Amino acid sequence: MVMPHSELGLTATCDGESMAWRSKQDRDSFKEAWLCFENDRGRFPLYPGQHATLVYSYVVDDGRWGQWFQRAVRLPTRRLSVHLVFPAGLDPAVWGTETSTAAEAVPLRTPITRTDREDEAVFSWATDDPPMSARYRLEWRFRACDKDVDQHQPELRTASDRMRAAGIVQEGDLVLSATARPFDLPAETEDACEVIDRLFAAMQRVREHHVFGKGMGLAAPQIGIVRAAAVIAPPDPDAEPIVLLNPRVVTESAETDEQYEGCLSFFDVRGLVPRPLWLEIEHTRLDGLLVITVLEAGLARPAWHEIDHL
């Protein structure tokens, strides 16, 4: 379906020359547009050794698109920068993730900086020489709106309600009892990357509400997506997160221990749960290769917990 120009409000130029574009995806929550090196006066291709500066902007209302921006690198790029401008009174918070064909989603490797000017908060992020096919996603939320909800909707003051406000499906939703559908990789790499990005974004929103000193995990059904994906954030903030696609426990230790567990989808409840001390988990990489990962103690427990969700 062709996206109406009036809905996206996209304008683009290439070295000052107006640039045509076309719609690739048009859904309420996800829109993808491709810029074309042409206009009604002809084409303007790039040859080896040449470069161009592309400038584009768009407007879309928040009822048709979520609070996020994503850019995929399709052409050799020297520098990619993004600037987000919000009313300072909304008390905005911004975060982001990076995904590529060779690596799964990780937090942005370069920091997002904030500059305050008059009544605006400007968030800037940039990276040099981004690899081809890399995808960068920035998301935001307005904390002032959350405070307004707390003041005018006291029914959202329980821990479980706060998780629901952060986008985490709560007890009673049928999606939590459905069997997650596995990914056909590498054919569904784009779909898998999109789910992983959304899981990391949800984890960031959750951290705005609660501190997890022992790490945390999240499975796709907990954000309403019945696909076999989960992410684990280790307790060490500098450690790489663990991404599990189509995970399956193949071996477990005979020795177990029993500890209290909580769950983002049952956030008002904690209980003692016995778990093996170590696991061998078979899962699929984005390139379709099956691998086995051994997890022990503090990581084995949340990993099995998330696999239970799938």
CSV table of C-alpha atoms in Angstrom, one decimal, residues 54-187:
chain,number,residue,atom,x,y,z
A,54,LEU,CA,21.1,13.5,2.4
A,55,VAL,CA,18.7,15.7,4.4
A,56,TYR,CA,15.2,14.6,5.3
A,57,SER,CA,12.5,15.2,7.8
A,58,TYR,CA,9.0,13.8,8.5
A,59,VAL,CA,6.0,14.4,10.7
A,60,VAL,CA,3.6,11.7,12.0
A,61,ASP,CA,1.2,11.9,14.9
A,62,ASP,CA,1.9,9.6,17.9
A,63,GLY,CA,-1.5,7.9,17.5
A,64,ARG,CA,-0.1,6.3,14.3
A,65,TRP,CA,3.5,5.6,15.3
A,66,GLY,CA,5.2,4.8,18.6
A,67,GLN,CA,7.7,7.0,20.3
A,68,TRP,CA,10.8,5.7,18.4
A,69,PHE,CA,13.0,6.4,15.4
A,70,GLN,CA,15.0,3.8,13.5
A,71,ARG,CA,17.6,4.2,10.7
A,72,ALA,CA,19.1,1.4,8.7
A,73,VAL,CA,22.4,1.9,6.9
A,74,ARG,CA,21.9,0.9,3.2
A,75,LEU,CA,24.7,2.9,1.6
A,76,PRO,CA,28.4,3.5,2.6
A,77,THR,CA,28.1,6.2,5.2
A,78,ARG,CA,30.9,8.3,6.8
A,79,ARG,CA,28.8,9.7,9.7
A,80,LEU,CA,25.3,9.2,10.9
A,81,SER,CA,23.7,11.7,13.3
A,82,VAL,CA,20.3,12.0,14.9
A,83,HIS,CA,18.9,15.0,16.8
A,84,LEU,CA,15.7,14.8,18.8
A,85,VAL,CA,14.0,18.0,20.0
A,86,PHE,CA,11.4,17.8,22.7
A,87,PRO,CA,9.6,20.3,25.0
A,88,ALA,CA,11.7,20.4,28.2
A,89,GLY,CA,8.5,20.4,30.3
A,90,LEU,CA,7.8,16.8,29.2
A,91,ASP,CA,11.0,15.7,31.1
A,92,PRO,CA,12.0,13.3,28.2
A,93,ALA,CA,14.3,10.3,28.6
A,94,VAL,CA,16.0,8.8,25.5
A,95,TRP,CA,17.9,5.5,24.9
A,96,GLY,CA,18.8,3.3,21.9
A,97,THR,CA,20.0,0.0,20.5
A,98,GLU,CA,22.2,-1.1,17.6
A,99,THR,CA,21.7,-4.2,15.5
A,100,SER,CA,23.6,-5.6,12.6
A,101,THR,CA,23.7,-8.8,10.5
A,102,ALA,CA,26.8,-9.9,12.4
A,103,ALA,CA,25.6,-9.0,15.9
A,104,GLU,CA,22.4,-9.0,17.8
A,105,ALA,CA,20.9,-5.9,19.4
A,106,VAL,CA,23.1,-4.1,22.0
A,107,PRO,CA,22.9,-0.7,23.6
A,108,LEU,CA,24.3,2.1,21.5
A,109,ARG,CA,28.1,2.1,21.6
A,110,THR,CA,28.4,5.9,21.7
A,111,PRO,CA,26.5,8.0,24.2
A,112,ILE,CA,23.4,10.1,23.7
A,113,THR,CA,24.0,13.7,24.9
A,114,ARG,CA,21.4,16.2,26.1
A,115,THR,CA,21.6,19.9,25.6
A,116,ASP,CA,19.0,22.2,27.2
A,117,ARG,CA,18.1,25.5,25.4
A,118,GLU,CA,15.3,27.7,26.5
A,119,ASP,CA,12.2,25.5,26.7
A,120,GLU,CA,13.6,22.6,24.6
A,121,ALA,CA,15.6,19.5,25.4
A,122,VAL,CA,17.8,18.4,22.5
A,123,PHE,CA,19.2,14.9,22.4
A,124,SER,CA,22.0,14.2,20.0
A,125,TRP,CA,23.6,11.0,18.9
A,126,ALA,CA,26.2,10.2,16.2
A,127,THR,CA,28.4,7.4,15.0
A,128,ASP,CA,31.3,7.4,12.4
A,129,ASP,CA,31.7,4.8,9.6
A,130,PRO,CA,28.6,2.7,10.5
A,131,PRO,CA,28.8,-0.8,9.0
A,132,MET,CA,26.5,-1.6,6.1
A,133,SER,CA,23.1,-3.1,7.1
A,134,ALA,CA,23.5,-1.8,10.7
A,135,ARG,CA,20.3,-0.6,12.3
A,136,TYR,CA,20.1,2.1,14.9
A,137,ARG,CA,17.0,2.7,17.0
A,138,LEU,CA,16.2,5.5,19.4
A,139,GLU,CA,13.2,5.4,21.8
A,140,TRP,CA,11.9,7.9,24.3
A,141,ARG,CA,9.3,8.4,27.0
A,142,PHE,CA,8.0,11.5,28.7
A,143,ARG,CA,8.4,11.2,32.5
A,144,ALA,CA,6.2,14.2,33.2
A,145,CYS,CA,3.3,12.3,31.6
A,146,ASP,CA,4.0,9.4,34.0
A,147,LYS,CA,3.9,11.8,36.9
A,148,ASP,CA,0.6,13.2,35.7
A,149,VAL,CA,-0.8,9.6,35.5
A,150,ASP,CA,0.4,9.0,39.1
A,151,GLN,CA,-1.4,12.1,40.3
A,152,HIS,CA,-4.6,11.7,38.4
A,153,GLN,CA,-4.8,7.9,38.1
A,154,PRO,CA,-3.9,6.5,41.5
A,155,GLU,CA,-5.0,3.1,40.4
A,156,LEU,CA,-1.6,2.9,38.5
A,157,ARG,CA,0.4,3.0,41.7
A,158,THR,CA,0.9,-0.7,42.3
A,159,ALA,CA,4.1,-2.4,41.0
A,160,SER,CA,2.1,-4.5,38.5
A,161,ASP,CA,0.3,-1.4,37.2
A,162,ARG,CA,3.6,0.3,36.6
A,163,MET,CA,4.9,-2.7,34.6
A,164,ARG,CA,1.7,-2.6,32.5
A,165,ALA,CA,2.3,1.2,31.9
A,166,ALA,CA,5.8,0.2,30.7
A,167,GLY,CA,4.3,-2.1,28.1
A,168,ILE,CA,4.7,-5.4,30.0
A,169,VAL,CA,1.7,-7.8,29.6
A,170,GLN,CA,0.3,-8.8,33.0
A,171,GLU,CA,-1.3,-11.9,34.5
A,172,GLY,CA,-4.6,-12.8,33.0
A,173,ASP,CA,-3.6,-12.0,29.4
A,174,LEU,CA,-4.0,-15.1,27.2
A,175,VAL,CA,-0.7,-14.3,25.3
A,176,LEU,CA,1.2,-15.4,28.4
A,177,SER,CA,-0.2,-19.0,28.1
A,178,ALA,CA,0.4,-19.3,24.3
A,179,THR,CA,3.2,-21.3,22.8
A,180,ALA,CA,5.7,-19.0,21.1
A,181,ARG,CA,6.3,-19.5,17.3
A,182,PRO,CA,9.9,-20.2,16.4
A,183,PHE,CA,11.8,-18.1,13.8
A,184,ASP,CA,12.8,-19.5,10.5
A,185,LEU,CA,16.4,-18.2,10.4
A,186,PRO,CA,18.1,-16.7,8.4
A,187,ALA,CA,14.9,-16.1,6.3
